[in-house]
mmCIF file of C-alpha atoms in Angstrom:
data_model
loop_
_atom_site.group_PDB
_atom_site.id
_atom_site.type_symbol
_atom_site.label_atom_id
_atom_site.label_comp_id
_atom_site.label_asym_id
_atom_site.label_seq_id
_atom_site.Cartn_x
_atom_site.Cartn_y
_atom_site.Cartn_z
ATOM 1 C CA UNK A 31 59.732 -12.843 10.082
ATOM 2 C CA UNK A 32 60.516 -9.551 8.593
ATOM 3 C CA UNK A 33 64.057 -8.699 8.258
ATOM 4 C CA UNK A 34 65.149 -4.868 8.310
ATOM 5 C CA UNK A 35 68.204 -3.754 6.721
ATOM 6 C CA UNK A 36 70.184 -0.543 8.109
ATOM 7 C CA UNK A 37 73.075 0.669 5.989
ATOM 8 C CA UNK A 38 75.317 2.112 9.387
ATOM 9 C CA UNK A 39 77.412 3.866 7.370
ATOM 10 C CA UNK A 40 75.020 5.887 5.467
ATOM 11 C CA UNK A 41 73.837 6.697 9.194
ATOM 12 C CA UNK A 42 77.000 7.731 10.615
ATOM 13 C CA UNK A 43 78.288 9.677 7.352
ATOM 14 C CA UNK A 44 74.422 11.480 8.150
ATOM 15 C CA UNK A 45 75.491 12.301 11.614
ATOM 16 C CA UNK A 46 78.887 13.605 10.606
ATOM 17 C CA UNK A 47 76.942 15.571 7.725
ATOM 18 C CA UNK A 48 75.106 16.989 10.334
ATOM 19 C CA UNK A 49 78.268 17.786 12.845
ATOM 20 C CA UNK A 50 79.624 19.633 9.544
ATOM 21 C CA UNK A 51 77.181 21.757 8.898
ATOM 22 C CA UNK A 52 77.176 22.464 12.636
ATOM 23 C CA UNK A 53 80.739 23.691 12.930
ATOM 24 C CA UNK A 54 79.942 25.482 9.342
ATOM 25 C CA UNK A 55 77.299 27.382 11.217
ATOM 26 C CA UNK A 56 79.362 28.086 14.258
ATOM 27 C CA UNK A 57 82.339 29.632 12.027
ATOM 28 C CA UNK A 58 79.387 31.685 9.704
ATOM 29 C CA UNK A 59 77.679 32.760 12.976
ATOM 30 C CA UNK A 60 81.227 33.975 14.731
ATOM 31 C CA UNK A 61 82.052 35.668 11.282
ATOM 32 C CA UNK A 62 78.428 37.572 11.096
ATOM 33 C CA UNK A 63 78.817 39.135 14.625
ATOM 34 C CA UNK A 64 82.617 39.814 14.289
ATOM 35 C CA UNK A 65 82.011 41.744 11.054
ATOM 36 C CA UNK A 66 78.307 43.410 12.555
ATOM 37 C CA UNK A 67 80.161 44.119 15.676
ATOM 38 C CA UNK A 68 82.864 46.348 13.212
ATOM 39 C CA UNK A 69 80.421 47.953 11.711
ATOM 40 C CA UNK A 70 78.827 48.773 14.688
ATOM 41 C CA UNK A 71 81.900 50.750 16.050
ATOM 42 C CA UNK A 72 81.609 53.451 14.170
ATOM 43 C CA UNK A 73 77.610 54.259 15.184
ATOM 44 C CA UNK A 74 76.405 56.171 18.683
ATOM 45 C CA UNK A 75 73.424 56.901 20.105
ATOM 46 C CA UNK A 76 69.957 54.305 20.769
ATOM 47 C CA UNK A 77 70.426 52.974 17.467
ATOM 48 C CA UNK A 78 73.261 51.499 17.989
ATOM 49 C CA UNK A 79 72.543 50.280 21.610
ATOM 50 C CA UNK A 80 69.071 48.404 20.024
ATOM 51 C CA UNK A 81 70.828 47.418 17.912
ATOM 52 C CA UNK A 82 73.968 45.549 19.714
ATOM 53 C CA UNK A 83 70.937 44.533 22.083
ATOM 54 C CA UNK A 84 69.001 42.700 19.137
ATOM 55 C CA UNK A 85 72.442 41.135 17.463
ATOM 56 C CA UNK A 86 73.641 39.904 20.743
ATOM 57 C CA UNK A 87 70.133 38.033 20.991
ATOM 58 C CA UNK A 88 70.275 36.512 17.554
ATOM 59 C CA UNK A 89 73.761 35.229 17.979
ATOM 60 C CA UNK A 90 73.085 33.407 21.205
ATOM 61 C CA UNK A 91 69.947 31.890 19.842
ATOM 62 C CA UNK A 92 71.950 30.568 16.712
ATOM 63 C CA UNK A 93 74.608 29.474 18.710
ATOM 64 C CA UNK A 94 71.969 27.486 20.953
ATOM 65 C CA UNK A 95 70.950 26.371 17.336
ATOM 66 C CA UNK A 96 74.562 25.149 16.685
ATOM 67 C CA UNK A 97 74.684 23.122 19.180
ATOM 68 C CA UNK A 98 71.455 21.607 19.244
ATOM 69 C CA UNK A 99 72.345 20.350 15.535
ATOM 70 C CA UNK A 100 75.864 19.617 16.753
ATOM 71 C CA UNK A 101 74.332 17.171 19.592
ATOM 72 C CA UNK A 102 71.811 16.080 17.427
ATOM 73 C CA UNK A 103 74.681 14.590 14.658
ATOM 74 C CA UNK A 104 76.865 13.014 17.774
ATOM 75 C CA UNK A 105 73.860 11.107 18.490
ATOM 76 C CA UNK A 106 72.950 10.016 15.554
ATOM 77 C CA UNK A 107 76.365 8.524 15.137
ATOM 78 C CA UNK A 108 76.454 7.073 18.315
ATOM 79 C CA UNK A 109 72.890 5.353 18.065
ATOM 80 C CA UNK A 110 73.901 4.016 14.573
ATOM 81 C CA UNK A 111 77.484 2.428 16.416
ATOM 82 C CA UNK A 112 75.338 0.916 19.335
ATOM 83 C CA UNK A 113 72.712 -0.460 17.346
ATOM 84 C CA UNK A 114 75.427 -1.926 15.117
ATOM 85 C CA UNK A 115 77.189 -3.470 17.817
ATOM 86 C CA UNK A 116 74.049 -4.744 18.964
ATOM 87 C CA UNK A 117 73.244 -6.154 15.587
ATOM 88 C CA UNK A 118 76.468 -8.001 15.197
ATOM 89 C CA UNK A 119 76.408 -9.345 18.539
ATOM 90 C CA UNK A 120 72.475 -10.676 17.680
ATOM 91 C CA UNK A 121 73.620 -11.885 14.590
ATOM 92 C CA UNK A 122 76.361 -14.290 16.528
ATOM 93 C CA UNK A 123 73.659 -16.190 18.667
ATOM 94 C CA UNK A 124 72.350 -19.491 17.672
ATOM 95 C CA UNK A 125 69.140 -19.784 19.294
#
């Protein structure tokens, strides 16, 4: 019978990893529109309005992104914790 090896800790450092870069994102994302949303005070006119419109559009969608990566890493490290748990409690049966 085969026998598969998982290193869980290589798993769960890959979720956090992936939280990381999540919360990285989040804090680029938030410093992007803060500092577009300055510059933008100073313009008038359709420009600026299409403009605002389109920015506002690209922020939500990477802030939907965020926290699709952000989910994404919490399960990860929850899947690797269950199917360790699971692994150790297998491994303790005599059958």
């Amino acid at each position: 019978m085969a026998k598969y090896v998982c290193d869980f800790s290589e798993v769960y450092a890959a979720g956090e990893k992936l939280c990381q870069a999540a919360s990285d994102m989040s804090t680029a994302v938030s410093s992007y529109s803060t500092s577009i949303s300055s510059d933008l005070s100073t313009w008038t006119g359709n420009a600026k309005t299409a403009f605002e419109q389109t920015n506002t559009t690209q922020v939500a969608t990477a802030n939907t992104d965020v926290q699709y990566i952000n989910a994404l890493g919490e399960f990860i490290k929850k899947a690797s914790k269950s199917i360790q748990s699971l692994e150790e409690e297998l491994s303790g049966l005599s059958i």
